[in-house]
Tab-separated table of C-alpha atoms in Angstrom:
chain	number	residue	atom	x	y	z
A	287	MET	CA	187.075	-80.604	-7.565
A	288	ASN	CA	185.304	-81.292	-4.292
A	289	SER	CA	184.364	-77.644	-4.121
A	290	GLU	CA	182.651	-77.004	-7.323
A	291	LEU	CA	180.960	-80.445	-6.789
A	292	ILE	CA	179.460	-79.313	-3.384
A	293	ILE	CA	179.001	-75.877	-4.832
A	294	ALA	CA	177.290	-77.853	-7.351
A	295	LEU	CA	175.129	-80.177	-5.120
A	296	LEU	CA	174.197	-77.106	-3.493
A	297	GLY	CA	172.916	-75.270	-6.662
A	298	PHE	CA	171.517	-78.304	-7.592
A	299	ALA	CA	169.412	-78.660	-4.306
A	300	VAL	CA	168.746	-74.714	-4.193
A	301	ALA	CA	167.056	-75.787	-7.679
A	302	LEU	CA	165.160	-78.329	-6.388
A	303	VAL	CA	164.036	-76.622	-3.396
A	304	ALA	CA	162.591	-73.348	-5.363
A	305	VAL	CA	161.157	-76.461	-8.286
A	306	ILE	CA	159.471	-77.967	-5.134
A	307	TRP	CA	158.381	-74.359	-3.699
A	308	ALA	CA	157.230	-73.516	-6.957
A	309	VAL	CA	155.064	-76.433	-7.229
A	310	LEU	CA	153.750	-75.526	-3.571
A	311	GLU	CA	152.817	-72.407	-4.235
A	312	ARG	CA	151.310	-73.397	-7.320
A	313	GLY	CA	148.650	-76.060	-5.953
A	314	ARG	CA	148.040	-73.320	-3.237
A	315	ALA	CA	147.505	-70.716	-5.419
A	316	ASP	CA	145.230	-73.440	-7.593
A	317	ARG	CA	143.397	-74.292	-4.231
A	318	ALA	CA	142.925	-70.541	-3.326
A	319	GLU	CA	141.522	-69.647	-6.479
A	320	ALA	CA	138.947	-72.449	-6.472
A	321	ARG	CA	138.237	-71.395	-2.580
A	322	VAL	CA	137.535	-68.142	-4.069
A	323	GLY	CA	134.992	-69.266	-6.899
A	324	ASP	CA	133.012	-71.616	-4.250
A	325	LEU	CA	132.936	-68.556	-2.175
A	326	GLN	CA	131.823	-66.323	-5.003
A	327	ALA	CA	129.272	-69.272	-6.156
A	328	THR	CA	128.159	-69.255	-2.632
A	329	ALA	CA	127.878	-65.791	-2.013
A	330	ALA	CA	125.912	-65.167	-5.488
A	331	ARG	CA	123.419	-68.642	-3.392
A	332	VAL	CA	122.689	-66.737	-0.866
A	333	GLN	CA	122.231	-63.565	-2.420
A	334	VAL	CA	119.837	-65.342	-4.180
A	335	ILE	CA	118.058	-66.675	-0.991
A	336	GLU	CA	117.866	-63.170	0.176
A	337	GLU	CA	116.516	-61.629	-2.711
A	338	MET	CA	113.820	-64.170	-2.658
A	339	ALA	CA	112.997	-64.108	0.899
A	340	ALA	CA	112.621	-60.600	0.330
A	341	ARG	CA	110.347	-60.675	-2.622
A	342	ASN	CA	108.381	-63.362	-0.477
A	343	ALA	CA	107.953	-60.985	2.236
A	344	GLU	CA	106.584	-58.332	0.163
A	345	LEU	CA	104.044	-60.516	-0.789
A	346	LEU	CA	103.178	-61.955	1.892
A	347	GLN	CA	103.249	-58.366	2.759
A	348	ALA	CA	101.077	-57.577	0.358
A	349	GLU	CA	98.502	-60.622	0.828
A	350	ALA	CA	98.086	-59.331	4.383
A	351	ALA	CA	97.542	-55.951	3.483
A	352	GLY	CA	94.815	-56.711	0.831
A	353	ALA	CA	93.365	-59.270	3.026
A	354	ILE	CA	93.294	-56.860	5.677
A	355	ALA	CA	91.916	-54.383	3.197
A	356	GLU	CA	88.835	-56.554	2.260
A	357	GLN	CA	88.225	-57.607	6.118
A	358	LEU	CA	87.895	-53.614	6.743
A	359	ILE	CA	85.871	-53.026	3.628
A	360	ALA	CA	83.489	-56.146	4.439
A	361	ARG	CA	83.188	-54.749	7.792
A	362	ALA	CA	82.161	-51.338	6.846
A	363	ASN	CA	79.509	-53.277	4.183
A	364	GLU	CA	78.350	-55.242	7.105
A	365	SER	CA	78.475	-51.672	9.376
A	366	PHE	CA	76.470	-49.984	6.428
A	367	GLU	CA	73.688	-52.730	6.076
A	368	LEU	CA	73.346	-52.775	10.056
A	369	ARG	CA	73.144	-49.082	10.018
A	370	GLU	CA	70.881	-48.775	7.225
A	371	LYS	CA	68.960	-51.580	8.645
A	372	ILE	CA	68.426	-50.281	12.262
A	373	ALA	CA	67.992	-46.985	10.579
A	374	GLU	CA	64.909	-48.145	8.204
A	375	GLU	CA	63.409	-49.631	11.397
A	376	LYS	CA	63.705	-46.484	13.437
A	377	ILE	CA	61.955	-44.798	10.611
A	378	ALA	CA	59.516	-47.767	9.919
A	379	GLY	CA	58.703	-47.235	13.984
A	380	GLN	CA	58.517	-43.365	13.907
A	381	LEU	CA	56.525	-43.184	10.267
A	382	LYS	CA	53.808	-45.859	11.936
A	383	PRO	CA	52.197	-43.015	14.499
A	384	VAL	CA	52.718	-40.232	12.088
A	385	THR	CA	50.529	-42.353	9.276
A	386	GLU	CA	48.093	-43.143	12.188
A	387	THR	CA	47.680	-39.068	13.022
A	388	LEU	CA	47.599	-38.922	9.480
A	389	GLU	CA	44.556	-41.068	8.841
A	390	LYS	CA	43.416	-40.218	11.599
A	391	PHE	CA	43.277	-36.063	10.271
A	392	GLN	CA	42.147	-37.198	7.102
A	393	LYS	CA	39.087	-38.612	8.597
A	394	GLN	CA	38.032	-35.676	10.445
A	395	VAL	CA	38.590	-33.223	7.898
A	396	THR	CA	36.413	-35.616	5.338
A	397	ASP	CA	33.698	-35.962	7.729
A	398	MET	CA	34.003	-32.423	7.840
A	399	GLU	CA	33.475	-31.759	4.507
A	400	THR	CA	30.466	-34.670	4.423
A	401	ALA	CA	28.888	-32.930	7.068
A	402	ARG	CA	29.038	-29.597	5.585
A	403	ALA	CA	27.503	-31.002	2.168
A	404	GLN	CA	24.731	-32.653	4.192
A	405	GLU	CA	23.564	-29.260	6.051
A	406	THR	CA	23.790	-27.937	2.992
A	407	GLY	CA	21.501	-30.270	0.986
A	408	GLY	CA	19.168	-30.340	4.163
A	409	LEU	CA	18.706	-26.864	4.526
A	410	ARG	CA	17.203	-26.855	0.948
A	411	GLU	CA	15.053	-30.128	1.824
A	412	GLN	CA	13.544	-28.563	5.113
A	413	ILE	CA	13.166	-25.498	2.596
A	414	GLY	CA	11.050	-27.181	0.116
A	415	ALA	CA	9.298	-29.331	3.459
A	416	LEU	CA	8.480	-26.221	4.794
A	417	LEU	CA	6.623	-25.011	1.460
A	418	GLN	CA	4.798	-28.369	1.222
A	419	ALA	CA	3.519	-27.720	4.650
A	420	SER	CA	2.560	-24.458	4.307
A	421	THR	CA	0.370	-25.914	0.916
A	422	ALA	CA	-0.963	-28.464	2.919
A	423	ALA	CA	-1.567	-26.373	5.547
A	424	ARG	CA	-3.767	-23.929	3.086
A	425	ASP	CA	-5.651	-27.059	1.601
A	426	GLU	CA	-6.930	-28.013	5.524
A	427	THR	CA	-7.987	-24.731	6.736
A	428	GLN	CA	-11.129	-25.175	6.419
A	429	LYS	CA	-10.971	-28.076	8.797
A	430	LEU	CA	-8.472	-26.130	11.053
A	431	THR	CA	-11.024	-23.621	11.221
A	432	ALA	CA	-14.245	-25.823	12.477
A	433	ALA	CA	-11.437	-27.228	14.853
A	434	LEU	CA	-10.355	-23.930	16.411
A	435	ARG	CA	-13.424	-22.628	17.007
A	436	ARG	CA	-14.451	-25.784	19.842
A	437	GLY	CA	-12.470	-23.012	22.210
A	438	VAL	CA	-9.761	-21.695	23.560
A	439	GLY	CA	-8.125	-25.169	25.189
A	440	VAL	CA	-8.051	-26.467	21.694
A	441	GLN	CA	-6.557	-22.903	20.217
A	442	GLY	CA	-3.546	-23.499	22.522
A	443	ARG	CA	-2.741	-27.373	21.829
A	444	TRP	CA	-2.633	-26.365	18.254
A	445	GLY	CA	-0.331	-23.386	18.566
A	446	GLU	CA	1.725	-25.843	20.980
A	447	GLN	CA	2.351	-28.128	18.466
A	448	THR	CA	2.841	-25.803	15.376
A	449	LEU	CA	5.494	-23.981	17.656
A	450	ARG	CA	6.820	-27.699	18.039
A	451	ASN	CA	6.738	-28.230	14.436
A	452	VAL	CA	8.512	-25.877	13.645
A	453	LEU	CA	11.510	-25.729	15.936
A	454	GLU	CA	11.802	-29.285	15.051
A	455	MET	CA	12.191	-28.693	11.279
A	456	ALA	CA	14.487	-25.904	11.793
A	457	GLY	CA	16.883	-28.930	13.192
A	458	LEU	CA	16.147	-28.857	17.026
A	459	GLN	CA	15.928	-31.721	19.238
A	460	ASN	CA	13.205	-31.616	21.989
A	461	ARG	CA	15.173	-32.053	25.420
A	462	PHE	CA	18.653	-31.257	24.038
A	463	ASP	CA	18.014	-28.457	22.381
A	464	PHE	CA	14.610	-26.821	23.529
A	465	LEU	CA	12.744	-27.319	26.452
A	466	GLU	CA	8.884	-27.412	26.397
A	467	GLN	CA	6.576	-26.716	30.030
A	468	VAL	CA	9.845	-25.482	32.318
A	469	THR	CA	9.416	-24.463	35.456
A	470	VAL	CA	10.126	-20.710	36.502
A	471	SER	CA	10.542	-19.688	40.283
A	472	SER	CA	11.233	-16.278	41.346
A	473	GLY	CA	10.483	-15.568	45.209
A	474	GLU	CA	6.728	-16.889	45.475
A	475	ARG	CA	5.769	-16.450	41.919
A	476	ARG	CA	6.055	-19.914	39.302
A	477	GLN	CA	5.937	-19.507	36.063
A	478	ARG	CA	6.071	-22.116	33.016
A	479	PRO	CA	6.603	-20.832	29.307
A	480	ASP	CA	5.760	-23.379	26.586
A	481	VAL	CA	9.288	-23.506	25.154
A	482	VAL	CA	13.059	-22.706	26.230
A	483	VAL	CA	15.652	-22.648	23.681
A	484	ARG	CA	19.389	-23.387	24.609
A	485	MET	CA	21.639	-20.996	22.281
A	486	PRO	CA	25.350	-22.023	21.933
A	487	GLY	CA	26.966	-20.686	24.534
A	488	GLY	CA	25.009	-21.048	27.265
A	489	GLY	CA	22.133	-18.503	26.456
A	490	GLU	CA	18.808	-19.129	26.196
A	491	LEU	CA	15.614	-17.861	24.523
A	492	VAL	CA	12.162	-18.141	25.859
A	493	ILE	CA	9.315	-18.731	23.594
A	494	ASP	CA	5.654	-18.788	24.356
A	495	ALA	CA	2.629	-19.573	21.708
A	496	LYS	CA	-0.187	-16.716	21.814
A	497	VAL	CA	-2.711	-18.355	20.359
A	498	SER	CA	-6.113	-15.994	20.403
A	499	ILE	CA	-7.787	-16.362	16.623
A	500	GLY	CA	-11.758	-16.496	17.733
A	501	ALA	CA	-12.009	-12.826	16.427
A	502	PHE	CA	-9.921	-13.541	12.987
A	503	LEU	CA	-12.583	-16.456	12.339
A	504	ASP	CA	-15.224	-14.503	13.082
A	505	ALA	CA	-14.017	-11.992	10.366
A	506	GLN	CA	-13.532	-14.684	8.024
A	507	ASP	CA	-17.304	-15.303	8.287
A	508	ALA	CA	-18.800	-11.665	8.544
A	509	PRO	CA	-21.874	-10.996	6.041
A	510	ASP	CA	-20.170	-7.792	5.703
A	511	GLU	CA	-17.498	-5.180	5.199
A	512	ALA	CA	-18.398	-3.630	8.210
A	513	GLN	CA	-18.230	-6.607	10.408
A	514	ARG	CA	-15.173	-8.171	8.927
A	515	GLU	CA	-13.772	-4.840	10.006
A	516	ALA	CA	-14.785	-4.924	13.473
A	517	ALA	CA	-13.749	-8.473	13.852
A	518	LEU	CA	-10.293	-7.569	12.673
A	519	VAL	CA	-10.002	-4.735	14.998
A	520	ARG	CA	-10.737	-7.019	17.807
A	521	HIS	CA	-8.150	-9.801	16.852
A	522	ALA	CA	-5.341	-6.910	16.770
A	523	ASP	CA	-6.488	-6.048	20.109
A	524	SER	CA	-6.461	-9.349	21.275
A	525	VAL	CA	-2.651	-9.953	20.253
A	526	ARG	CA	-1.852	-6.274	21.246
A	527	THR	CA	-2.574	-7.546	24.850
A	528	HIS	CA	-0.802	-11.217	24.999
A	529	VAL	CA	1.759	-8.624	23.725
A	530	ARG	CA	1.695	-7.039	26.921
A	531	THR	CA	0.612	-10.085	29.033
A	532	LEU	CA	3.901	-11.931	27.812
A	533	ALA	CA	6.340	-8.475	28.771
A	534	SER	CA	4.615	-8.328	32.299
A	535	ARG	CA	5.727	-11.970	33.368
A	536	GLY	CA	9.526	-10.664	32.491
A	537	TYR	CA	10.792	-14.580	31.573
A	538	GLN	CA	14.042	-12.889	30.447
A	539	ASP	CA	14.759	-12.089	33.642
A	540	GLU	CA	14.286	-15.070	35.792
A	541	LEU	CA	16.150	-17.030	33.523
A	542	GLY	CA	20.092	-16.662	33.933
A	543	GLY	CA	22.127	-16.096	30.703
A	544	SER	CA	18.883	-16.016	28.773
A	545	ALA	CA	18.303	-13.628	25.797
A	546	ASP	CA	17.370	-9.947	26.378
A	547	PHE	CA	13.863	-10.171	25.250
A	548	VAL	CA	10.890	-13.015	24.945
A	549	ALA	CA	9.596	-14.270	21.304
A	550	MET	CA	5.936	-14.624	21.307
A	551	PHE	CA	5.047	-17.298	18.706
A	552	ILE	CA	1.972	-16.223	16.433
A	553	PRO	CA	0.899	-19.530	14.685
A	554	GLY	CA	0.586	-18.485	11.334
A	555	ASP	CA	1.657	-14.996	8.975
A	556	SER	CA	-2.036	-14.490	8.061
A	557	PHE	CA	-2.838	-13.406	12.008
A	558	LEU	CA	-0.545	-10.869	12.647
A	559	VAL	CA	-0.301	-9.474	8.987
A	560	ALA	CA	-4.404	-9.050	10.118
A	561	ALA	CA	-3.369	-7.269	13.223
A	562	LEU	CA	-0.794	-5.058	12.012
A	563	ASP	CA	-2.887	-3.785	8.768
A	564	ARG	CA	-5.041	-2.789	11.832
A	565	GLN	CA	-2.324	-1.226	14.338
A	566	PRO	CA	1.134	-0.819	12.642
A	567	ASP	CA	2.975	-0.202	15.736
A	568	LEU	CA	2.178	-3.219	16.875
A	569	LEU	CA	5.976	-4.530	16.228
A	570	ASN	CA	7.452	-1.788	17.969
A	571	GLU	CA	5.401	-0.803	20.779
A	572	ALA	CA	6.565	-5.249	21.484
A	573	MET	CA	10.454	-4.918	20.647
A	574	ALA	CA	9.863	-1.492	23.027
A	575	GLN	CA	8.423	-4.242	25.888
A	576	LYS	CA	10.827	-6.550	24.852
A	577	VAL	CA	8.677	-9.067	22.955
A	578	VAL	CA	9.621	-9.884	19.544
A	579	VAL	CA	6.438	-11.234	18.329
A	580	VAL	CA	7.241	-14.328	15.275
A	581	THR	CA	5.329	-16.713	12.895
A	582	PRO	CA	6.141	-20.225	11.878
A	583	THR	CA	8.448	-18.132	8.450
A	584	THR	CA	10.301	-16.001	10.811
A	585	LEU	CA	10.191	-18.088	13.732
A	586	PHE	CA	11.851	-21.189	11.505
A	587	ALA	CA	14.793	-18.594	10.082
A	588	LEU	CA	15.756	-17.546	14.012
A	589	CYS	CA	15.951	-20.925	15.434
A	590	LYS	CA	17.916	-22.289	11.996
A	591	ALA	CA	20.399	-19.908	12.938
A	592	VAL	CA	20.552	-20.862	16.366
A	593	SER	CA	21.049	-24.664	14.658
A	594	TYR	CA	23.431	-23.541	12.725
A	595	GLY	CA	25.238	-22.024	15.785
A	596	TRP	CA	25.619	-25.298	17.065
A	597	ARG	CA	27.183	-27.041	13.844
A	598	VAL	CA	29.849	-23.853	13.901
A	599	GLU	CA	30.373	-24.685	17.827
A	600	ASP	CA	30.459	-28.206	16.912
A	601	GLN	CA	32.759	-27.582	13.967
A	602	ALA	CA	34.858	-25.413	16.515
A	603	ARG	CA	35.245	-28.013	18.937
A	604	GLY	CA	36.195	-30.345	15.608
A	605	ALA	CA	38.601	-27.896	14.689
A	606	ALA	CA	40.355	-27.418	17.802
A	607	GLU	CA	41.256	-31.848	18.253
A	608	ILE	CA	42.651	-31.232	14.721
A	609	ALA	CA	44.369	-28.586	16.021
A	610	LYS	CA	45.233	-30.223	18.697
A	611	VAL	CA	46.473	-33.244	16.679
A	612	ALA	CA	48.259	-31.343	14.236
A	613	ARG	CA	50.386	-30.240	17.115
A	614	GLU	CA	50.939	-33.468	17.797
A	615	LEU	CA	51.718	-34.843	14.485
A	616	TYR	CA	54.421	-31.646	14.587
A	617	LYS	CA	55.959	-33.070	17.469
A	618	ARG	CA	56.078	-36.708	16.139
A	619	LEU	CA	57.823	-35.072	12.963
A	620	SER	CA	60.268	-33.409	14.826
A	621	ASP	CA	61.115	-36.147	16.931
A	622	MET	CA	61.397	-38.462	13.810
A	623	GLY	CA	63.530	-35.585	12.106
A	624	GLY	CA	65.713	-35.922	15.566
A	625	HIS	CA	66.454	-39.601	14.853
A	626	VAL	CA	66.750	-38.804	11.124
A	627	ALA	CA	69.347	-36.606	11.600
A	628	GLY	CA	71.101	-38.703	14.137
A	629	VAL	CA	71.426	-41.524	11.506
A	630	GLY	CA	72.684	-38.919	9.221
A	631	LYS	CA	75.572	-38.255	11.577
A	632	ALA	CA	76.679	-41.712	12.619
A	633	LEU	CA	76.314	-42.844	8.089
A	634	THR	CA	78.628	-39.706	8.020
A	635	GLN	CA	81.071	-40.465	10.691
A	636	ALA	CA	81.004	-43.903	8.789
A	637	VAL	CA	81.956	-42.451	5.349
A	638	GLU	CA	84.566	-40.070	7.056
A	639	LYS	CA	86.078	-43.365	8.948
A	640	TYR	CA	86.419	-45.612	5.362
A	641	ASN	CA	87.925	-42.940	3.832
A	642	GLN	CA	90.383	-42.482	6.625
A	643	VAL	CA	91.077	-46.353	5.776
A	644	VAL	CA	91.451	-46.003	2.250
A	645	GLY	CA	94.164	-42.929	2.707
A	646	SER	CA	95.711	-45.036	4.652
A	647	LEU	CA	95.954	-48.091	2.287
A	648	GLU	CA	96.702	-45.785	-0.903
A	649	SER	CA	99.425	-44.345	1.011
A	650	ARG	CA	101.465	-46.815	3.402
A	651	VAL	CA	100.158	-50.652	1.667
A	652	LEU	CA	99.028	-50.102	-1.743
A	653	PRO	CA	102.374	-49.000	-3.116
A	654	GLN	CA	103.870	-52.032	-1.842
A	655	ALA	CA	102.236	-54.425	-3.027
A	656	ARG	CA	101.753	-52.934	-6.072
A	657	ARG	CA	105.836	-53.156	-6.504
A	658	PHE	CA	105.455	-57.144	-6.933
A	659	GLU	CA	103.618	-56.099	-10.675
A	660	ALA	CA	106.844	-54.493	-11.966
A	661	LEU	CA	109.280	-57.109	-9.941
A	662	GLY	CA	106.933	-59.935	-12.637
A	663	VAL	CA	105.521	-61.711	-9.711
A	664	ASP	CA	102.205	-63.516	-10.789
A	665	HIS	CA	99.082	-62.043	-9.846
A	666	GLU	CA	96.651	-64.686	-11.208
A	667	GLY	CA	95.469	-61.765	-13.580
A	668	LYS	CA	93.922	-59.842	-10.696
A	669	PRO	CA	95.228	-56.205	-10.774
A	670	MET	CA	95.247	-54.452	-7.133
A	671	PRO	CA	91.683	-52.837	-6.922
A	672	GLU	CA	91.463	-49.310	-6.809
A	673	LEU	CA	89.821	-47.928	-3.730
A	674	PRO	CA	87.309	-44.878	-4.135
A	675	HIS	CA	86.874	-42.462	-1.521
A	676	VAL	CA	83.431	-41.914	-0.956
A	677	GLU	CA	83.136	-37.676	-1.232
A	678	THR	CA	78.577	-37.911	-1.191
A	679	GLY	CA	77.861	-36.706	1.949
A	680	VAL	CA	74.688	-37.301	4.003
A	681	ARG	CA	72.188	-34.633	3.164
A	682	PRO	CA	71.028	-32.818	5.956
A	683	LEU	CA	67.131	-32.522	6.879
A	684	ALA	CA	65.676	-29.380	6.704
A	685	ARG	CA	64.155	-27.620	9.745
A	686	LEU	CA	59.881	-27.411	9.675
A	687	ASP	CA	59.751	-23.859	8.599
A	688	PRO	CA	56.500	-23.047	7.736
A	689	LYS	CA	57.792	-19.248	6.393
A	690	ALA	CA	60.503	-21.359	4.352
A	691	ASP	CA	57.613	-23.446	2.878
A	692	ASP	CA	55.707	-20.098	1.758
A	693	GLY	CA	58.824	-18.632	0.219
A	694	ALA	CA	59.449	-21.803	-1.787
A	695	ALA	CA	55.504	-21.457	-3.125
């Protein structure tokens, strides 16, 4: 009986312990489950925090990249503007002397054209003036005849004055283009030709006026044809004598650099015509002795050619100056072309650097920044801008090649 009771008590105790143990295990299990739930909730919160931190980091990185891109673009724009300003200042500085040179060149060309037009008009005026003078001379023939009959001295002064008038009408200036009464020395002999004309190139032309028209005037007053003819023969002989006398003086041999002939001036075409009618070989004989017989008409043409030669020489000097200016202009244009080429090279390098920055942004920064759009980050309606590449290159400066210009024409 006692054994059964003890066994029953032991069984009850075991059952009680089992129940208590079960209750304790149940409590531990509940606490463990609660702990697991807390840990899971904490892990979820940590994961959310980590995701938010990652998103914030990416957002900050994108904003930093955008700011860097904006700074780079701003610096590139500032660099472009600065280089453009410097280039404009350099080009303006180079163009200023070029513009001045072109204006000087244009002025010289205009002056040459104006001078040529004035020469053409002046020649017509001078020919007209010569014709008027010839007409006036015919009207004053009677008065002149009376004056010339006074003596050889009057005839000589008249011849010298007529010679001076013809030279000045031809455009030559006294004491500049011709000299009067120049003393020529050769050993002990001293001579003075009436006029020495300076010619282009340093040459000189001696002109001596010879007026012996007493016989010619006698012929005009002769009462009959026989006496008139005899007077004209004497006149032709007088002209021949003057030719021989002038040839014997050898002025052309005593003036260095002078023409190889001497001009003998007769102050009237009719005087020479009357002599040639009686002695047709007079001119050939004179030229054989290096004497050229000239009248106002032929001397005017000869001196006009000399005057024209002076103008041609002046124009040649002007053309040489123009060529000098043109060479200087070409040199300055070449220098400016070098500066422009340097500006173009700098612009090309700036474009290359800009394209490199754009390429780096597009490949390394913008793809990460665009992920925010996929993640739904609020970008305030401002999408990520597209950065264009600059594909247009700087046009190279062509060489100054006249052959290329001719081929293009």
